[in-house]
PDB file of C-alpha atoms in Angstrom:
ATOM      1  CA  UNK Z  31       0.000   0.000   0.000  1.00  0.00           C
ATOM      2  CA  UNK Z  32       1.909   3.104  -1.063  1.00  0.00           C
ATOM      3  CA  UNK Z  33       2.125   5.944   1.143  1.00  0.00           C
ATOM      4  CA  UNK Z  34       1.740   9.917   0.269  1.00  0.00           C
ATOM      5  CA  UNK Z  35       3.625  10.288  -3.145  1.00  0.00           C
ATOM      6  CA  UNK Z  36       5.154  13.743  -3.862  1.00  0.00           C
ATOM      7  CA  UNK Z  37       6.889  14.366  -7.438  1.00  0.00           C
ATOM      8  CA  UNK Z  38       9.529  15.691  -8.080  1.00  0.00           C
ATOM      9  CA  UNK Z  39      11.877  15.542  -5.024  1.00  0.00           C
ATOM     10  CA  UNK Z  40      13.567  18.546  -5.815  1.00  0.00           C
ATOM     11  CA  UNK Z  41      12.831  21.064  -8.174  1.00  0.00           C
ATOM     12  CA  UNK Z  42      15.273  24.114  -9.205  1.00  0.00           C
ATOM     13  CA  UNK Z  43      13.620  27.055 -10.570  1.00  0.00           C
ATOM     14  CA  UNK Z  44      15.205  30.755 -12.359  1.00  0.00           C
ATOM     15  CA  UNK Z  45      13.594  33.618 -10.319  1.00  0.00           C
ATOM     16  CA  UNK Z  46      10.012  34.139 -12.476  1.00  0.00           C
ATOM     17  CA  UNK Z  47       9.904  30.512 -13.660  1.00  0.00           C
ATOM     18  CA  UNK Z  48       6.857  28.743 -12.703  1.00  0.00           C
ATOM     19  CA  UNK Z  49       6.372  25.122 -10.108  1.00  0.00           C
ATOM     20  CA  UNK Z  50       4.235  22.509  -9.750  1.00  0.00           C
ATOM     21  CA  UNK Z  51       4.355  20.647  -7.534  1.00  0.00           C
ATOM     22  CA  UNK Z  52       2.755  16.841  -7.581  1.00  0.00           C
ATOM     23  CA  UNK Z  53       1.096  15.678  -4.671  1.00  0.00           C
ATOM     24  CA  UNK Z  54      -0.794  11.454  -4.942  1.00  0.00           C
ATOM     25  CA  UNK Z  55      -2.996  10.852  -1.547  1.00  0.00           C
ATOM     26  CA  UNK Z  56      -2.768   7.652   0.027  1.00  0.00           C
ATOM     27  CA  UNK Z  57      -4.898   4.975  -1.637  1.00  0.00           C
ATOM     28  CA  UNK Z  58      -8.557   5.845   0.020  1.00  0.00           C
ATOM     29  CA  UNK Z  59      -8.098   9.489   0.976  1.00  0.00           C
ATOM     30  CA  UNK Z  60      -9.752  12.161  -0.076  1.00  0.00           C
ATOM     31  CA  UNK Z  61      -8.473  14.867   2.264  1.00  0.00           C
ATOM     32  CA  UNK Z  62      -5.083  16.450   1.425  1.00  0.00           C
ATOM     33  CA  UNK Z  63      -2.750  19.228   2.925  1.00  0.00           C
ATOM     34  CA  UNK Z  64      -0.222  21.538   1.633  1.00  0.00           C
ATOM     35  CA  UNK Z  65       2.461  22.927   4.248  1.00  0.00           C
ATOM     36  CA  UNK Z  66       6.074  24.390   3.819  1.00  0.00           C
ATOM     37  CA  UNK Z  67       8.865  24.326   5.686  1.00  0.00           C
ATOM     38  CA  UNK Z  68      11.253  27.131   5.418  1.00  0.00           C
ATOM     39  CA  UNK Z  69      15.207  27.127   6.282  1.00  0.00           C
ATOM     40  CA  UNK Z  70      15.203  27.333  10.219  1.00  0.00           C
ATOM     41  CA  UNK Z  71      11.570  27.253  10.319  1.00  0.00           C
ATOM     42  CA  UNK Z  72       8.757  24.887  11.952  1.00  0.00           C
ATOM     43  CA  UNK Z  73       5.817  23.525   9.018  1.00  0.00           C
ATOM     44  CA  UNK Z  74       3.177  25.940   8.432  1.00  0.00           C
ATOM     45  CA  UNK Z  75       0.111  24.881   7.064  1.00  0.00           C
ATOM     46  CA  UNK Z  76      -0.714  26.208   3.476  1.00  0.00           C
ATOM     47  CA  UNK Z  77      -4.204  24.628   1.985  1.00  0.00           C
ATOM     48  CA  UNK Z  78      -6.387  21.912   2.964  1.00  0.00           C
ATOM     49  CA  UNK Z  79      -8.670  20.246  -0.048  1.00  0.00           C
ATOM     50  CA  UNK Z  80     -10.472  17.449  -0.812  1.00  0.00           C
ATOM     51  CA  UNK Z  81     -11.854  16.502  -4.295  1.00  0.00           C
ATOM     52  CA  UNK Z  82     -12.354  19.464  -6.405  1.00  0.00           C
ATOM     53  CA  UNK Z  83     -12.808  21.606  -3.451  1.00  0.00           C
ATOM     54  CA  UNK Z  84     -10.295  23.890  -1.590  1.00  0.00           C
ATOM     55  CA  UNK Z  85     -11.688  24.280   1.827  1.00  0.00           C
ATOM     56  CA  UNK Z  86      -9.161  26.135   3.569  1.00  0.00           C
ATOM     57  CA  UNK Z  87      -6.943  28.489   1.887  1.00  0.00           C
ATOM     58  CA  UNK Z  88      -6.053  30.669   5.295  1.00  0.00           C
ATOM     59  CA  UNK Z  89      -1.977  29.346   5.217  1.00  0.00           C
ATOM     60  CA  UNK Z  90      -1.192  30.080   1.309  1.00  0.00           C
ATOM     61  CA  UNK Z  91      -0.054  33.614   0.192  1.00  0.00           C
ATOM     62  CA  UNK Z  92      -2.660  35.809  -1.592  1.00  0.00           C
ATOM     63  CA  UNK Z  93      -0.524  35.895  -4.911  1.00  0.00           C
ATOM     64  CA  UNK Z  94       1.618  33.853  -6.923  1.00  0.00           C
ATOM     65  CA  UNK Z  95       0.130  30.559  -5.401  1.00  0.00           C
ATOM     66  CA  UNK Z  96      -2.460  28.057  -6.032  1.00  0.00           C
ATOM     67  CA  UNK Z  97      -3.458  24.816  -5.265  1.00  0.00           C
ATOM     68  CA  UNK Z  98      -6.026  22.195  -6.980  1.00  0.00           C
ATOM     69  CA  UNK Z  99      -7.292  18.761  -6.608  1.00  0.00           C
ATOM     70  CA  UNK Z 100      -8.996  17.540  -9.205  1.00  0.00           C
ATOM     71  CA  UNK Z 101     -11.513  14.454  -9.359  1.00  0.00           C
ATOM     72  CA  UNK Z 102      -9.030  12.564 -11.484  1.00  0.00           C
ATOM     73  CA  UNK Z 103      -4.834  12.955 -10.491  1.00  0.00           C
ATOM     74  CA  UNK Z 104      -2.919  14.238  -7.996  1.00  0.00           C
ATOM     75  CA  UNK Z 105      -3.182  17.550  -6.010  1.00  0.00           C
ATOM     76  CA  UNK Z 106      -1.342  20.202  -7.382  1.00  0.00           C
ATOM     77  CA  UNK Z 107       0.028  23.396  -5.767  1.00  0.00           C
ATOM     78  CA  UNK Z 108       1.230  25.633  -8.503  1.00  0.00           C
ATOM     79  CA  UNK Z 109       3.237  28.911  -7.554  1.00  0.00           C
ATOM     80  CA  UNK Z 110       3.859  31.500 -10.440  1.00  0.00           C
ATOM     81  CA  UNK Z 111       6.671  33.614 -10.820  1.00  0.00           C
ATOM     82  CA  UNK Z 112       9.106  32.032  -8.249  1.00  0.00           C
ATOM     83  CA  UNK Z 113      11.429  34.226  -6.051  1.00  0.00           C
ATOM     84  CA  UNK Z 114      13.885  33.541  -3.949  1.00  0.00           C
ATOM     85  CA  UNK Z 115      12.165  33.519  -0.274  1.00  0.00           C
ATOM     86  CA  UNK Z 116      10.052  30.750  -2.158  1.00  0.00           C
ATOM     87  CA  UNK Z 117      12.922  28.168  -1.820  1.00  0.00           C
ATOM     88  CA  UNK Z 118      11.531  26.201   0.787  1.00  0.00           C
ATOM     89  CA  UNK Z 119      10.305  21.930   1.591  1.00  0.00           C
ATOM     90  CA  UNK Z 120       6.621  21.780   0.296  1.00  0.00           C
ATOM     91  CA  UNK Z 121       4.816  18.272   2.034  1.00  0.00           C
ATOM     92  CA  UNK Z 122       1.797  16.730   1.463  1.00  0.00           C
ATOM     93  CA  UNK Z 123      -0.634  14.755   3.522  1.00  0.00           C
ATOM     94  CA  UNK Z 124      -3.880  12.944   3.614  1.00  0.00           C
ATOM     95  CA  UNK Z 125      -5.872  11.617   5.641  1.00  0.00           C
ATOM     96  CA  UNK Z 126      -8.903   9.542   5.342  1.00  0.00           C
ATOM     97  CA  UNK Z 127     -11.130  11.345   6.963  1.00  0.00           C
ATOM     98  CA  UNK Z 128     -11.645  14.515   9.685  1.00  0.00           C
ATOM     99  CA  UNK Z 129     -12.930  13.175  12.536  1.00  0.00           C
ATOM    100  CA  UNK Z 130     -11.116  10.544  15.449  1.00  0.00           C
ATOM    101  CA  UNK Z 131      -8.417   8.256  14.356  1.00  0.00           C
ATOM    102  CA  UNK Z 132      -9.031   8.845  10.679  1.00  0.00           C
ATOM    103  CA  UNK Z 133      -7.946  12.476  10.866  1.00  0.00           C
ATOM    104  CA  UNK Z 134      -4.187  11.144  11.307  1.00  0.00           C
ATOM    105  CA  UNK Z 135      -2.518  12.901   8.884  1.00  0.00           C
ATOM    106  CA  UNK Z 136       0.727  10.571   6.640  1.00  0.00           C
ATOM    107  CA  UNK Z 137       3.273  12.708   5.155  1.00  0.00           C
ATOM    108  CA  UNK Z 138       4.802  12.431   1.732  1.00  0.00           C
ATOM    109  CA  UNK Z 139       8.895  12.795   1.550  1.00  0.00           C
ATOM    110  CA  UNK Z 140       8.293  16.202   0.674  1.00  0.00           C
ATOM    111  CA  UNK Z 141       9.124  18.060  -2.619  1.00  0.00           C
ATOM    112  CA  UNK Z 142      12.898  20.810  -1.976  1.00  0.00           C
ATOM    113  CA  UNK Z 143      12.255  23.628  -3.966  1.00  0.00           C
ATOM    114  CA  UNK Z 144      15.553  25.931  -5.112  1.00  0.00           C
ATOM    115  CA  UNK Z 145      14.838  29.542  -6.317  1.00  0.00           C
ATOM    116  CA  UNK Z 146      18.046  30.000  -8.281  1.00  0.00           C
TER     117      UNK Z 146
ATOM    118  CA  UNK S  52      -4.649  31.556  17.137  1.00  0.00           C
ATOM    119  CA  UNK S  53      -3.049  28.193  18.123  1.00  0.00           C
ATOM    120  CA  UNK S  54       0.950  28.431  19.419  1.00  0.00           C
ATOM    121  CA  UNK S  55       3.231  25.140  19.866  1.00  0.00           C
ATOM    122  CA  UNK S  56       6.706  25.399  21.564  1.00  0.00           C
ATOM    123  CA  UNK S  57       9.077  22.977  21.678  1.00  0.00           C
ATOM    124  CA  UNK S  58      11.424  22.566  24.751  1.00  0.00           C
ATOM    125  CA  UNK S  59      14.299  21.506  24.245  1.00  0.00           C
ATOM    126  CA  UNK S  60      15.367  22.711  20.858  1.00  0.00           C
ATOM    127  CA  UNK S  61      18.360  20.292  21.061  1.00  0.00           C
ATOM    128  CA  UNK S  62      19.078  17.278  22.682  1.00  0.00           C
ATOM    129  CA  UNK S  63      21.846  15.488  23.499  1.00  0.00           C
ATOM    130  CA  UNK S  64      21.801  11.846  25.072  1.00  0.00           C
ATOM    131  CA  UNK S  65      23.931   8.670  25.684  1.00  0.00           C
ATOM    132  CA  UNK S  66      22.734   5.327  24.140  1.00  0.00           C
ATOM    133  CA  UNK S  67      20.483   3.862  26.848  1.00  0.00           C
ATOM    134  CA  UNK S  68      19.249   6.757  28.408  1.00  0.00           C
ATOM    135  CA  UNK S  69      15.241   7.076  28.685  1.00  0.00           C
ATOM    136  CA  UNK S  70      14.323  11.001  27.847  1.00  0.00           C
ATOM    137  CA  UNK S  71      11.369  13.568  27.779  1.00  0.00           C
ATOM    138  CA  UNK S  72      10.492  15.812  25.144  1.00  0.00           C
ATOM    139  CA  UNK S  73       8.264  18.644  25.879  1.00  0.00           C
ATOM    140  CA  UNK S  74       5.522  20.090  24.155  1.00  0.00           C
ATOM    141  CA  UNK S  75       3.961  23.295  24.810  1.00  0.00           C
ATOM    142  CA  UNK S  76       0.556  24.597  23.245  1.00  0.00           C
ATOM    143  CA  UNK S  77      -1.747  27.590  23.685  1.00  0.00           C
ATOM    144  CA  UNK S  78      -4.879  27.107  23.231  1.00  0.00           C
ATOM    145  CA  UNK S  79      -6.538  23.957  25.047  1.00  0.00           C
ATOM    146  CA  UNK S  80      -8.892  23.507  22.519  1.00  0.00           C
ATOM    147  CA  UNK S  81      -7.123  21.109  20.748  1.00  0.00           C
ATOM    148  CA  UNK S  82      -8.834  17.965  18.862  1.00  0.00           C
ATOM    149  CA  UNK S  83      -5.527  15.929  18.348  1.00  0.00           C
ATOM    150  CA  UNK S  84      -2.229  16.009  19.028  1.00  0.00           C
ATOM    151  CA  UNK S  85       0.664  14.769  16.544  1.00  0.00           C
ATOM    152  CA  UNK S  86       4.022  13.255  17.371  1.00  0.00           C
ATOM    153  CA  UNK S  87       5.823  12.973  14.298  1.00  0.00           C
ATOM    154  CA  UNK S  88       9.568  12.198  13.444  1.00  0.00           C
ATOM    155  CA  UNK S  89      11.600  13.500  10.845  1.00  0.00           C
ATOM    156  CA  UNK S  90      14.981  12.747   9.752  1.00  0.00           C
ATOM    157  CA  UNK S  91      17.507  14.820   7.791  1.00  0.00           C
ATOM    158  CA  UNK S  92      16.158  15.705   4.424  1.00  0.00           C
ATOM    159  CA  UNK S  93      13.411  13.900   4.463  1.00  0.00           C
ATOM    160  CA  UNK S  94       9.511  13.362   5.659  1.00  0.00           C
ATOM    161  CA  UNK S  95       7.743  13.295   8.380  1.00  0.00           C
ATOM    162  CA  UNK S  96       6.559   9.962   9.818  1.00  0.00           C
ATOM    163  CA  UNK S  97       3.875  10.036  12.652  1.00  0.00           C
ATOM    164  CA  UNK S  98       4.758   8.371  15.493  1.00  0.00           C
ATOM    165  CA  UNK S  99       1.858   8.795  17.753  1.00  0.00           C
ATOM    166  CA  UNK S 100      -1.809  10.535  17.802  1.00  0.00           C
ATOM    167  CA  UNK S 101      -3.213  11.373  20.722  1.00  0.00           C
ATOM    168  CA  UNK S 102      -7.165  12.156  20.865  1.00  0.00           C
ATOM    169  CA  UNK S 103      -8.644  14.954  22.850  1.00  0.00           C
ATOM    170  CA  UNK S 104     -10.463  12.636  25.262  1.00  0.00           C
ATOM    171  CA  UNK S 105      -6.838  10.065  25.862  1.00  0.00           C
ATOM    172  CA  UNK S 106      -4.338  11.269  28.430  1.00  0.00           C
ATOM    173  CA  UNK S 107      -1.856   8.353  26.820  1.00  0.00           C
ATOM    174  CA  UNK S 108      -0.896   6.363  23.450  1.00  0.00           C
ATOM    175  CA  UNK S 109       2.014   4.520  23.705  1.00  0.00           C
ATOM    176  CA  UNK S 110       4.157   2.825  20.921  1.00  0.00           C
ATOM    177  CA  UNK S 111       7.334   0.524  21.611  1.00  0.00           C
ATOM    178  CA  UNK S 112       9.554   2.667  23.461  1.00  0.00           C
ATOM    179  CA  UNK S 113       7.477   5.279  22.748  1.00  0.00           C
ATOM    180  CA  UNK S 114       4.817   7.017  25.284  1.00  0.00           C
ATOM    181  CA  UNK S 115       3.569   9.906  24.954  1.00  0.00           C
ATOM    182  CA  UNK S 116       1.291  12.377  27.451  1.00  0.00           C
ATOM    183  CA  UNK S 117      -1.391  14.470  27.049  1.00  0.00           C
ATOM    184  CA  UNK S 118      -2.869  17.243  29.354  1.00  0.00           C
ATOM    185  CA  UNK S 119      -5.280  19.445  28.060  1.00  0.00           C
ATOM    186  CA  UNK S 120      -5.775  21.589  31.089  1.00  0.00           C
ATOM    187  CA  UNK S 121      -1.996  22.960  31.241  1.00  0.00           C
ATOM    188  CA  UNK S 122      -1.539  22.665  27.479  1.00  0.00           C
ATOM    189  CA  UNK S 123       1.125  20.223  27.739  1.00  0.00           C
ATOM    190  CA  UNK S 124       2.260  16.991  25.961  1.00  0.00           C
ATOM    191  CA  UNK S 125       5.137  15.022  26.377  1.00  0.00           C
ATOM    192  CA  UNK S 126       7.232  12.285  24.464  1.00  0.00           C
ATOM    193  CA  UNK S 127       9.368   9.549  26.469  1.00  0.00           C
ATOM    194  CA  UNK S 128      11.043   7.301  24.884  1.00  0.00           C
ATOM    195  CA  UNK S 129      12.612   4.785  26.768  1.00  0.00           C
ATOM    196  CA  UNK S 130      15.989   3.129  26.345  1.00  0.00           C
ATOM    197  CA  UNK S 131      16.967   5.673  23.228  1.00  0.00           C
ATOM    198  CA  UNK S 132      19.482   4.286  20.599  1.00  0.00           C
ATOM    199  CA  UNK S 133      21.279   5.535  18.353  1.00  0.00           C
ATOM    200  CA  UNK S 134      18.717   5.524  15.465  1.00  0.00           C
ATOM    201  CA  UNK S 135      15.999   7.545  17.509  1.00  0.00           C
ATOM    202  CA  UNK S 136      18.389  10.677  16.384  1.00  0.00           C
ATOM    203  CA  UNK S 137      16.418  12.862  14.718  1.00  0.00           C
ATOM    204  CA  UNK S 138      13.975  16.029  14.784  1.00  0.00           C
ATOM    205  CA  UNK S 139      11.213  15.306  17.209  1.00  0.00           C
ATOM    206  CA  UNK S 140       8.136  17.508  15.965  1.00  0.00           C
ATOM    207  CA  UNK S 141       4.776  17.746  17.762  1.00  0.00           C
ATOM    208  CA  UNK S 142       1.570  19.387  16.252  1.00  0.00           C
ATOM    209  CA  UNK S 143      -1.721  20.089  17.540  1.00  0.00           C
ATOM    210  CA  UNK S 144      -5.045  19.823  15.458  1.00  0.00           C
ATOM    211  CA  UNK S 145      -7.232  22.763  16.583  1.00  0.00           C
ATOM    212  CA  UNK S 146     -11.124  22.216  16.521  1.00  0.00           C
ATOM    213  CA  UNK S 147     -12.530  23.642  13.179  1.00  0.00           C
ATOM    214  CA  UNK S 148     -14.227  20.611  12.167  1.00  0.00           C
ATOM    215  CA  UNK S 149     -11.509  19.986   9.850  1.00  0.00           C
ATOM    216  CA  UNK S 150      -7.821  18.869  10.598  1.00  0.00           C
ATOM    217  CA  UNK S 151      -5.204  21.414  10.315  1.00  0.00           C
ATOM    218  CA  UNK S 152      -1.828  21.120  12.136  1.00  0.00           C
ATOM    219  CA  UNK S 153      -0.223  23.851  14.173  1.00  0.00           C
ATOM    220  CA  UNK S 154       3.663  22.630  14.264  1.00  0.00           C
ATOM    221  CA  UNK S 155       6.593  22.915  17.109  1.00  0.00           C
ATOM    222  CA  UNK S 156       9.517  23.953  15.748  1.00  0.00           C
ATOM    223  CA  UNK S 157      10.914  20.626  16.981  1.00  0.00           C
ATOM    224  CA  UNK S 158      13.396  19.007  19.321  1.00  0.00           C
ATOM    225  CA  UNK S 159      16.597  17.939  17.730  1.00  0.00           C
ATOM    226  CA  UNK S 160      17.774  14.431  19.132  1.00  0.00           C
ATOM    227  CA  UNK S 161      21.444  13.188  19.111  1.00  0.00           C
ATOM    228  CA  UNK S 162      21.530   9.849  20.761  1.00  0.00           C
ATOM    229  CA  UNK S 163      25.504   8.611  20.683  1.00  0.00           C
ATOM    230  CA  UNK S 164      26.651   5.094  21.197  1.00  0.00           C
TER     231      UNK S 164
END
């Protein structure tokens, strides 16, 4: 049973390139998260969606970022026009539900974006 | 809006040695709380999840604490070896009807042989 799937691993990106990053759920979750770790810094908590739906958007900048999950394929969270305080580790998780035991969240190994 | 401190920020420990790391939140009304490990350059596994109504889940070596009233949670883990080293993170699900973690900065572990 695979776990969370991020793609790629690391991603280098020219100031004003676009990323996307690729995030697969666990098999049988519908409920994903998007946080990022900067240098030095604890997680914080970007975007929470489940199919087709963002719920909460509260954690991800107002511009330049975006994040999708559509009914078919992964989660994506697309930021435009990279700069350099964007270099950061972007992780995924799901869980299988939001309530109890199933709101444990599993982690995917986490995408390292460099802002060259 | 939810705070979690982690206490110690670094950690070091003989092999053998049974420790306690400390975790700190602000606001009591939590619905879980995380333990999760990560090592260098890599994910985050979850070690432990304790629910709002448990004081206690324990793992292996692992045990970890919950109490609500004095916004405190605790991770022991007994007999520590050498592969336990790692960043020890906690995280606390506030109650929004939805699950969103609030993360420690972590503890650092060093366990030498």
């Amino acid at each position: 049973n695979a776990g969370v799937m991020q793609n790629p691993r690391h991603l280098v990106r020219r100031r004003g390139q676009e990323a996307r990053l690729r995030c697969s759920p666990m098999k049988g979750h519908s409920h994903v998260y998007w946080y990022r770790q900067l240098p030095e810094e604890g997680l914080k908590f970007m975007v929470y969606l489940q199919k087709e739906n963002i719920i909460d958007e509260s954690g991800m900048p107002k511009e330049r970022f975006s994040a999708e999950f559509p009914k078919e394929g992964p989660s994506i969270l697309r930021i435009q026009q990279v700069v350099r305080g964007d270099s950061a580790a972007y992780f995924c998780a799901s869980s299988l539900g939001t309530s109890g035991r199933a709101s444990e969240q599993y982690f995917g190994p986490g995408t390292r974006l460099t802002v060259t | 809006k939810q705070e979690v401190t982690q206490i110690p920020a670094a950690l070091s420990v003989p092999e053998g040695e049974n420790l306690v790391l400390n975790c700190s939140f602000t606001d009591s009304a939590i619905y879980n709380l995380q333990w999760f490990r990560q090592d260098p350059g890599k994910g985050l596994t979850s070690l432990l999840l304790i629910q709002s109504s448990q004081r206690e889940q324990t793992s292996g070596r692992l045990n970890a604490s919950l109490d609500k009233s004095s916004g405190r949670s605790t991770l022991y883990i007994a007999a520590s070896q050498p592969g336990d080293s790692a960043t020890y993170l906690c995280a606390a699900d506030i109650i929004t009807g939805y699950s969103t973690l609030t993360f420690g900065k972590g503890t650092m572990l060093l366990v030498s042989p």
